mmCIF file with all atom_site columns, C-alpha atoms in Angstrom:
data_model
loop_
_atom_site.group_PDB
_atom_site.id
_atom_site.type_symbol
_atom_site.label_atom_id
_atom_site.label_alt_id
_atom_site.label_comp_id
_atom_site.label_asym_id
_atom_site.label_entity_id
_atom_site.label_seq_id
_atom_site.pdbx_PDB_ins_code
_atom_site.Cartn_x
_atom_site.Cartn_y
_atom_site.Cartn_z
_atom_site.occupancy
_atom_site.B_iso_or_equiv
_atom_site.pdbx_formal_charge
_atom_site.auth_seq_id
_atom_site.auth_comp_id
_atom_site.auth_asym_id
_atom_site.auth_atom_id
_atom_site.pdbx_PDB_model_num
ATOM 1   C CA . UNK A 1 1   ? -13.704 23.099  -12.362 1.00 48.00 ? 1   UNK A CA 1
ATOM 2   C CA . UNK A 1 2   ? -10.445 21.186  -12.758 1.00 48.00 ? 2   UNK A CA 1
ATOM 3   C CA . UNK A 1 3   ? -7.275  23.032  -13.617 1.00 48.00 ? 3   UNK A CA 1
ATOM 4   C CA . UNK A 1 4   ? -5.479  20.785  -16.562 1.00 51.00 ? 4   UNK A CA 1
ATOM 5   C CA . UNK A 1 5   ? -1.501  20.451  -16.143 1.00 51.00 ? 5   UNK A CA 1
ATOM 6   C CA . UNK A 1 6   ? 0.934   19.598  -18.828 1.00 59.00 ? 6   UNK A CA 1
ATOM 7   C CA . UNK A 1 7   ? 3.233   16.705  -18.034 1.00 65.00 ? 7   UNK A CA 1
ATOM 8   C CA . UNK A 1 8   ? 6.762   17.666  -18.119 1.00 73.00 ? 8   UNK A CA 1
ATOM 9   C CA . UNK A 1 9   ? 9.315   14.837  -19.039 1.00 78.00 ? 9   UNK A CA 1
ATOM 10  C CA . UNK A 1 10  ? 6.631   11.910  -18.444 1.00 83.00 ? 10  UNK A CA 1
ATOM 11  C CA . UNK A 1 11  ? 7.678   7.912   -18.380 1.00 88.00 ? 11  UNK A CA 1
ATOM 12  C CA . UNK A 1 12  ? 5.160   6.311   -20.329 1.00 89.00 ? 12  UNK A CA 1
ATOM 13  C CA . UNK A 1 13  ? 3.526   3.285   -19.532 1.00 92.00 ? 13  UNK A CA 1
ATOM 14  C CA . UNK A 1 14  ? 3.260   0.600   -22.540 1.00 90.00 ? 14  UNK A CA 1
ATOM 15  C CA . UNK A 1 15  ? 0.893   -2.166  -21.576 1.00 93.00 ? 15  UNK A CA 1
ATOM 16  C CA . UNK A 1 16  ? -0.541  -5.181  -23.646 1.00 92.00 ? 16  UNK A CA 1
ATOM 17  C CA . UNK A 1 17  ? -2.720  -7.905  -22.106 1.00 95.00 ? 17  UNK A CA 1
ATOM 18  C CA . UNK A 1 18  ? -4.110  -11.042 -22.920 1.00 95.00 ? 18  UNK A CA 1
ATOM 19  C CA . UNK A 1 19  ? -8.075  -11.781 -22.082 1.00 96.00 ? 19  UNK A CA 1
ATOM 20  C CA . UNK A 1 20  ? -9.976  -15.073 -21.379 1.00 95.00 ? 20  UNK A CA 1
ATOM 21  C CA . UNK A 1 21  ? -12.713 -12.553 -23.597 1.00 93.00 ? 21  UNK A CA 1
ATOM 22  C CA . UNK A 1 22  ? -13.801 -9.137  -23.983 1.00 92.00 ? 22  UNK A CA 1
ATOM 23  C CA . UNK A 1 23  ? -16.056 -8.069  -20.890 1.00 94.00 ? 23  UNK A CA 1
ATOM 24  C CA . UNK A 1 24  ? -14.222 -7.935  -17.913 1.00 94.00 ? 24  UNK A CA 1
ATOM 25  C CA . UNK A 1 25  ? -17.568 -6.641  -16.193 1.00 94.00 ? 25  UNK A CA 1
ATOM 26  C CA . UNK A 1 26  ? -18.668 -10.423 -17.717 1.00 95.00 ? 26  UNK A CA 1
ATOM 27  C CA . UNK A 1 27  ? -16.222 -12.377 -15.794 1.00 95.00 ? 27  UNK A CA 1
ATOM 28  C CA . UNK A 1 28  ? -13.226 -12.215 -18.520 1.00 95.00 ? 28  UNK A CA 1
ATOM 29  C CA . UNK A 1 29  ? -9.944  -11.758 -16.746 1.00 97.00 ? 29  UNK A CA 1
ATOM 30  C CA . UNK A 1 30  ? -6.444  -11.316 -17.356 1.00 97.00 ? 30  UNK A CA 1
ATOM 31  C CA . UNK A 1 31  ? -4.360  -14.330 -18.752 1.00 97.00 ? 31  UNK A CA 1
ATOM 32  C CA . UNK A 1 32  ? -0.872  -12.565 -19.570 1.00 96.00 ? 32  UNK A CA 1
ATOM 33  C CA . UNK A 1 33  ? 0.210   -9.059  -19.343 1.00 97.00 ? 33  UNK A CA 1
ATOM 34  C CA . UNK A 1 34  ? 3.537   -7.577  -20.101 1.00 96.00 ? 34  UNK A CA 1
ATOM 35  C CA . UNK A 1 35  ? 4.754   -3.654  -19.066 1.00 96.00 ? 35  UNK A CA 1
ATOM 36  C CA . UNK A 1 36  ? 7.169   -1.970  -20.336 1.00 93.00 ? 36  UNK A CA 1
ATOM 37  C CA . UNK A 1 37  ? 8.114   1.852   -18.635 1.00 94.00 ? 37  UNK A CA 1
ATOM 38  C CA . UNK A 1 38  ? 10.435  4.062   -20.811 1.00 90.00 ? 38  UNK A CA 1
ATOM 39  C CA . UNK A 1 39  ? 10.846  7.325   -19.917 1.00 88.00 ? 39  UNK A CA 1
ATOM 40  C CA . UNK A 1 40  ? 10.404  10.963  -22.357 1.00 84.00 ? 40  UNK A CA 1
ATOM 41  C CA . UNK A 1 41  ? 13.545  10.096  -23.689 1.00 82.00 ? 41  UNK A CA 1
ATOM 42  C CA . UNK A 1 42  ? 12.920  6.341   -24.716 1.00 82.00 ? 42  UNK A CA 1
ATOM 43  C CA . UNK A 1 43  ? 14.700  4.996   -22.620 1.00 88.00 ? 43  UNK A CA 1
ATOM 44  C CA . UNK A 1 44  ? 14.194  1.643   -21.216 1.00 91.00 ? 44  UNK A CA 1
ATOM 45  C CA . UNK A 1 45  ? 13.417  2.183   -17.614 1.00 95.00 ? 45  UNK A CA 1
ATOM 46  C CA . UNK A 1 46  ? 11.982  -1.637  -17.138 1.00 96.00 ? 46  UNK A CA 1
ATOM 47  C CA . UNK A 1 47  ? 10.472  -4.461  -18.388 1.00 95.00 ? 47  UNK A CA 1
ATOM 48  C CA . UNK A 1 48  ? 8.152   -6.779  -16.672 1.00 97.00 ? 48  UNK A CA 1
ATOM 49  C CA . UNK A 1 49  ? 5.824   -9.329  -17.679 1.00 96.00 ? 49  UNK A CA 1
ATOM 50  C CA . UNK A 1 50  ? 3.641   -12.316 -16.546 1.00 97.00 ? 50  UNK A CA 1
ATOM 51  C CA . UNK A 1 51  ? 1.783   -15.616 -17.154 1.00 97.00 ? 51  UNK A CA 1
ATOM 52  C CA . UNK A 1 52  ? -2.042  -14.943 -15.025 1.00 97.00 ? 52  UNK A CA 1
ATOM 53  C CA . UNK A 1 53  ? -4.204  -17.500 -14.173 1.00 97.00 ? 53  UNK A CA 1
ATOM 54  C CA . UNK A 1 54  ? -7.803  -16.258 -14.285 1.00 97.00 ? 54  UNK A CA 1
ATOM 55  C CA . UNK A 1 55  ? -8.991  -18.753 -12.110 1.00 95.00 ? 55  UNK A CA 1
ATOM 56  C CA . UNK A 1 56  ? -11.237 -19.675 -14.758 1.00 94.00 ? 56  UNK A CA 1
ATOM 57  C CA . UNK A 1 57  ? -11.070 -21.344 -18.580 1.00 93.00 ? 57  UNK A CA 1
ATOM 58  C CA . UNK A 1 58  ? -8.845  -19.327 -20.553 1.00 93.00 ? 58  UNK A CA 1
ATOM 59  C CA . UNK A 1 59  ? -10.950 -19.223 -23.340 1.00 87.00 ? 59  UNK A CA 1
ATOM 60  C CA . UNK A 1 60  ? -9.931  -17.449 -26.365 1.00 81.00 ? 60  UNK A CA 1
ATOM 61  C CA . UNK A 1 61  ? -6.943  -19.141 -27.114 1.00 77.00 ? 61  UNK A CA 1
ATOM 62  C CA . UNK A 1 62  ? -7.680  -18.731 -30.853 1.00 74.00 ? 62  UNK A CA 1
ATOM 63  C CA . UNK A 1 63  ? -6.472  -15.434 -30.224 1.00 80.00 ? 63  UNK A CA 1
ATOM 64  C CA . UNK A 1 64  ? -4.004  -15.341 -28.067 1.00 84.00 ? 64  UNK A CA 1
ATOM 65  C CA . UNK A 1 65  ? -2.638  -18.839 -27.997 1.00 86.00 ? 65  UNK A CA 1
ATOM 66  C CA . UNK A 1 66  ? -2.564  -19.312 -24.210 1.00 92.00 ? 66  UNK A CA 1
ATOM 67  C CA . UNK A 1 67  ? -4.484  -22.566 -22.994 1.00 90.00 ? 67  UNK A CA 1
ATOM 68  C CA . UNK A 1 68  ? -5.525  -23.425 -19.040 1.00 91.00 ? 68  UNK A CA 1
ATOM 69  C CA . UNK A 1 69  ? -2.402  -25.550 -19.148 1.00 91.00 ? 69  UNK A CA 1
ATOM 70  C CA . UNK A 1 70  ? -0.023  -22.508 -19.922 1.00 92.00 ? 70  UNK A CA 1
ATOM 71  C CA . UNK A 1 71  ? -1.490  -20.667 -16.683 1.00 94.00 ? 71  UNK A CA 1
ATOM 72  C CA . UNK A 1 72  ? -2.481  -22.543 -14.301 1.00 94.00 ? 72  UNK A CA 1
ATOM 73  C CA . UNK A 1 73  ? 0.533   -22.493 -12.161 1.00 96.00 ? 73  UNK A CA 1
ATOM 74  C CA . UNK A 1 74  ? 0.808   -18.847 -12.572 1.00 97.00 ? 74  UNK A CA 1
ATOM 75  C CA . UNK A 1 75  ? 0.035   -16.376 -10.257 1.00 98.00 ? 75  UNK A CA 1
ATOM 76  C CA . UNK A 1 76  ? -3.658  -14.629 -9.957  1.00 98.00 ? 76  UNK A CA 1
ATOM 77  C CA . UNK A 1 77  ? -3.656  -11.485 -10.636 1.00 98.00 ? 77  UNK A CA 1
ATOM 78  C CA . UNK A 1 78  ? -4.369  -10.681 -6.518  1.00 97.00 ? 78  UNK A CA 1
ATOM 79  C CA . UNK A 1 79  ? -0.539  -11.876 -6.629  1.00 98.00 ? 79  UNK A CA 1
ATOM 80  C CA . UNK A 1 80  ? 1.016   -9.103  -8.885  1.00 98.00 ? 80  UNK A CA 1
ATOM 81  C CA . UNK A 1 81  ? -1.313  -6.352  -8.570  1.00 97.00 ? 81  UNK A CA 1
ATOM 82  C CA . UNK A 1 82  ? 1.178   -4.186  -6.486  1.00 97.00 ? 82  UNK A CA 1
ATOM 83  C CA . UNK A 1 83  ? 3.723   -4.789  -9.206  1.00 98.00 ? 83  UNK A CA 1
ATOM 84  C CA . UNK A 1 84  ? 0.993   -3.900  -12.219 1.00 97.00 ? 84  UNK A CA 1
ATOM 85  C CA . UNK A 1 85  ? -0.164  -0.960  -9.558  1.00 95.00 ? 85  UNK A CA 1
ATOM 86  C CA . UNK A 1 86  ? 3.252   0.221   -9.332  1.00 95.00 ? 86  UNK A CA 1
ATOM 87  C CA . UNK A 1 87  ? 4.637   0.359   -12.916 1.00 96.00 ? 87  UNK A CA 1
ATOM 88  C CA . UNK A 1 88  ? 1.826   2.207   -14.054 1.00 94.00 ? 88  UNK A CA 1
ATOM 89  C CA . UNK A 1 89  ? 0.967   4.635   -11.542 1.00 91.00 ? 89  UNK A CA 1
ATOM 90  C CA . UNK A 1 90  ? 2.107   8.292   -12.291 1.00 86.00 ? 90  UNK A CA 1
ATOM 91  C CA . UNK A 1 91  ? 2.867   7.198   -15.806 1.00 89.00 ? 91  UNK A CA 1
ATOM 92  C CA . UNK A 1 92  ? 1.529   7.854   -18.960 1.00 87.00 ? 92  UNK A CA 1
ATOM 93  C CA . UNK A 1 93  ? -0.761  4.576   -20.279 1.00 91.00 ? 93  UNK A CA 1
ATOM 94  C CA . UNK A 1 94  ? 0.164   3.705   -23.680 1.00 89.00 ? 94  UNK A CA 1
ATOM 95  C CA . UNK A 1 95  ? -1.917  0.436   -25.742 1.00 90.00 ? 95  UNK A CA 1
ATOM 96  C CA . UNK A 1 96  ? -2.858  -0.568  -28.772 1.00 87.00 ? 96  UNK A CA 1
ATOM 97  C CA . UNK A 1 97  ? -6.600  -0.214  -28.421 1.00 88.00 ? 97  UNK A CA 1
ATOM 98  C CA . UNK A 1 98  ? -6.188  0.804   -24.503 1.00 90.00 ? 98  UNK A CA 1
ATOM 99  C CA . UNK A 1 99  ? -9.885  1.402   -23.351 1.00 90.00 ? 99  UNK A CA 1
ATOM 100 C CA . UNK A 1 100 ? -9.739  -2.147  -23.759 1.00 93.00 ? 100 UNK A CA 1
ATOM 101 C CA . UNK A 1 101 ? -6.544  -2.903  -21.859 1.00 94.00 ? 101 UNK A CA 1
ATOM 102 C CA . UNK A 1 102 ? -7.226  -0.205  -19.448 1.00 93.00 ? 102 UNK A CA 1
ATOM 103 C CA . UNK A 1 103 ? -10.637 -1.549  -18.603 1.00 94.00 ? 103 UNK A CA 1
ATOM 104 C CA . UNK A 1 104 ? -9.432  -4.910  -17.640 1.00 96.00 ? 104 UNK A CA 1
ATOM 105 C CA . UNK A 1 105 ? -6.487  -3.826  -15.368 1.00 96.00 ? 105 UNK A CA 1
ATOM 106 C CA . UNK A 1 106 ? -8.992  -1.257  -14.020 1.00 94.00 ? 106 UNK A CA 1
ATOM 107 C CA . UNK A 1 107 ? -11.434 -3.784  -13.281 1.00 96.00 ? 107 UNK A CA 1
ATOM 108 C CA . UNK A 1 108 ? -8.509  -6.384  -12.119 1.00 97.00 ? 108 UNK A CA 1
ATOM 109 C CA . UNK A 1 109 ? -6.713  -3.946  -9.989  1.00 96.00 ? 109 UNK A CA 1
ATOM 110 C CA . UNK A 1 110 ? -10.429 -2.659  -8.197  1.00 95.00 ? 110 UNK A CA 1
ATOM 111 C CA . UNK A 1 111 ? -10.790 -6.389  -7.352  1.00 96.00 ? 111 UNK A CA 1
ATOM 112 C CA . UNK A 1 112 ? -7.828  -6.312  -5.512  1.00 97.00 ? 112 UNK A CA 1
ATOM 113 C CA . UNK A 1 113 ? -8.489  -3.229  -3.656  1.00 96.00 ? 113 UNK A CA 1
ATOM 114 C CA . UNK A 1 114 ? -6.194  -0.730  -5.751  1.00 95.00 ? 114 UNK A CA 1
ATOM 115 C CA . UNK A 1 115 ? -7.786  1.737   -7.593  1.00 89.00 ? 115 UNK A CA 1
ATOM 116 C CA . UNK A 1 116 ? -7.002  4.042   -10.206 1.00 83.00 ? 116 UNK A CA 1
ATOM 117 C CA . UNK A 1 117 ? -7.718  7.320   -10.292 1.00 77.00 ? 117 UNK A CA 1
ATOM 118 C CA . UNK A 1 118 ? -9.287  7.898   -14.405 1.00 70.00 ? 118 UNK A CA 1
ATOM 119 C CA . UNK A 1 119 ? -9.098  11.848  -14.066 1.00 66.00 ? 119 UNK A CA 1
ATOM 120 C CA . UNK A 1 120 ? -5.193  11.892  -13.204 1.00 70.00 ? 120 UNK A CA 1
ATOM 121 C CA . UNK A 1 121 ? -4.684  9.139   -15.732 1.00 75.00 ? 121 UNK A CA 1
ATOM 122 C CA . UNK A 1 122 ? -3.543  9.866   -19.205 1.00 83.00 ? 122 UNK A CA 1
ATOM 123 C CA . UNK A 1 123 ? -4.219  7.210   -21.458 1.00 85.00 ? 123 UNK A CA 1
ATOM 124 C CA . UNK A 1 124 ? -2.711  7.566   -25.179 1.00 84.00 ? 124 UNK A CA 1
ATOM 125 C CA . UNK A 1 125 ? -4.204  4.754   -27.524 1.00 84.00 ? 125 UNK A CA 1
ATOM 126 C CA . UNK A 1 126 ? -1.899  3.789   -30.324 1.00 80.00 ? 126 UNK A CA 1
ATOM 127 C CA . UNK A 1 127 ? -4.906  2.340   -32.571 1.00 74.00 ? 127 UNK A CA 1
ATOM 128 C CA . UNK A 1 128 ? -6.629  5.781   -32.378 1.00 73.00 ? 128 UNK A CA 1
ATOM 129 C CA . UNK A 1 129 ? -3.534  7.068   -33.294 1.00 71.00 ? 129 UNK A CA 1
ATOM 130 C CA . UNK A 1 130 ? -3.417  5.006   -36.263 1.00 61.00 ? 130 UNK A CA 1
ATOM 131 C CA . UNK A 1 131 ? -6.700  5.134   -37.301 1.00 58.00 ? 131 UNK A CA 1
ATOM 132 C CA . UNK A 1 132 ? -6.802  9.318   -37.767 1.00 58.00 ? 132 UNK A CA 1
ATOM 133 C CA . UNK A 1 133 ? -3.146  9.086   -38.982 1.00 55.00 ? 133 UNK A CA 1
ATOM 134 C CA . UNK A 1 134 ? -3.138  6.318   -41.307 1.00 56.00 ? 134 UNK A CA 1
ATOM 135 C CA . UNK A 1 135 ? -6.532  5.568   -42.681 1.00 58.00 ? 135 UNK A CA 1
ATOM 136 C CA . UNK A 1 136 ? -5.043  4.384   -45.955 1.00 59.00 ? 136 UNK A CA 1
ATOM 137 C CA . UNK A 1 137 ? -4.437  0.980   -43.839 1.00 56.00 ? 137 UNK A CA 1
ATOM 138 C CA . UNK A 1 138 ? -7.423  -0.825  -43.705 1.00 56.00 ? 138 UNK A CA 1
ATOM 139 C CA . UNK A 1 139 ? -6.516  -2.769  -40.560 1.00 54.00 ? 139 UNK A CA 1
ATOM 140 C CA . UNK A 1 140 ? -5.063  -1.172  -37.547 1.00 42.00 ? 140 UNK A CA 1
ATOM 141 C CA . UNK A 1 141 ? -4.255  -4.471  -35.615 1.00 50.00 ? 141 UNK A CA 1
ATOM 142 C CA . UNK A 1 142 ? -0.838  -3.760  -34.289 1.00 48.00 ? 142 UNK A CA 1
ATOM 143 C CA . UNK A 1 143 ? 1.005   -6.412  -36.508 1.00 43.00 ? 143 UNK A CA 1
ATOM 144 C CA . UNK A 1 144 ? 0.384   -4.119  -39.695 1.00 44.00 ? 144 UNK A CA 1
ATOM 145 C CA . UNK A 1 145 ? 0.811   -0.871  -37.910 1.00 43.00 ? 145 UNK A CA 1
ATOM 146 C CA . UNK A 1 146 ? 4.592   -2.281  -36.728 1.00 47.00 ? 146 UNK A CA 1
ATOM 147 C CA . UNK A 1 147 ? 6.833   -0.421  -39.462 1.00 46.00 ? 147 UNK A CA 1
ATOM 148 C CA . UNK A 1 148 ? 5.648   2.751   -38.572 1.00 50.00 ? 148 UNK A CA 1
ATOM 149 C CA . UNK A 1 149 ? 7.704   4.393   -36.739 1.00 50.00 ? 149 UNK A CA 1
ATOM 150 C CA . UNK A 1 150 ? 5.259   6.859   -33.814 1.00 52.00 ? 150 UNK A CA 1
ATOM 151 C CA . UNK A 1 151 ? 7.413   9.207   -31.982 1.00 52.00 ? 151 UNK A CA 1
ATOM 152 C CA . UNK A 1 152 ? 5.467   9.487   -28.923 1.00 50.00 ? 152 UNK A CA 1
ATOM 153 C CA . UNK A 1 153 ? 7.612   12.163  -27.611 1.00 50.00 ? 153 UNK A CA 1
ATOM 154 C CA . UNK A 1 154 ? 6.560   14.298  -30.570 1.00 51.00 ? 154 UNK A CA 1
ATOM 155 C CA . UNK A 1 155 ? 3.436   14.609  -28.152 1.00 53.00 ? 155 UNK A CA 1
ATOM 156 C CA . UNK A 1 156 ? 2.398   17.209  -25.218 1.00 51.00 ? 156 UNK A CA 1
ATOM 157 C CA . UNK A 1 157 ? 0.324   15.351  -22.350 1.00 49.00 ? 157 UNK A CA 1
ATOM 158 C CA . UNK A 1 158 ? -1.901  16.560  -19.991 1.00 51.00 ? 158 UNK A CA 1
ATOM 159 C CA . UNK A 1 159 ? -3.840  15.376  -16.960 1.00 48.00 ? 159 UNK A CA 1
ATOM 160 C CA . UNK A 1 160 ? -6.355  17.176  -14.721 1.00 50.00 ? 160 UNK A CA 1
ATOM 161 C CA . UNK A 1 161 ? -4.993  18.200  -11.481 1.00 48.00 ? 161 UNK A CA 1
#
């Protein structure tokens, strides 16, 4: 049985990325990602973001606006995965809709020979925030969720040890 530990003062973790698709297990990688680390007092710790090319078509650009011509001199993900390794490790993960940003950095980061550890991993997911919160908004894409102000410090957070 594993013991569960409450976080004291955590640095959170706020990730976004961009996707040639939605199945990284499909072959959809990473085409832009951007981190930002603040810690349990908001502060600004860092900010880092970057351009990825997939290696592939981007795809999806009706989402996300990226073409093959906006990446292709970035670096793979191979490249940064240190750097994404890094800023998120011993932090709290914090996306809008993150089992979907988690599973491509999870799958991107594996392929480079990092892993991370899902049991020691707290993951807080804005949208799920929003959706038990506020279900008087009937869309809980980020964009309409933006004047809400959520105090994520309001929050206790636990991992298992």
């Amino acid at each position: 049985e594993q013991a569960i530990i409450q976080l004291d003062n955590p640095e959170f973790a706020v990730v976004d990325v961009e996707t040639t698709g939605l199945y990284p297990d499909s072959g959809d990688r990473i085409v832009e990602i951007a981190i930002v680390v603040i810690d349990s007092r908001g502060e600004l710790i860092c900010e880092w973001s970057s351009k990825i090319n997939p290696g592939r078509k981007v795809n999806a650009t009706q989402i996300h606006g990226l073409t093959d011509s906006d990446v292709s001199a970035s670096p793979k993900f191979e490249e940064v995965a240190k750097k994404v390794f890094e800023l998120i490790s011993n932090r709290v993960f914090v996306a809008h809709n993150a089992s979907f940003d988690y599973r491509f950095i999870r799958k991107e980061l594996g392929a480079a020979g990092l892993e991370i550890d899902p049991i020691r991993f707290p993951v807080f997911d804005t949208m799920s925030l929003a959706s038990k919160n506020f279900a008087n908004i009937p869309n809980k894409k980020m964009v309409n969720l933006s004047f809400l102000s959520i105090n994520l410090f309001q929050f206790k957070f636990y991992r298992k040890k």
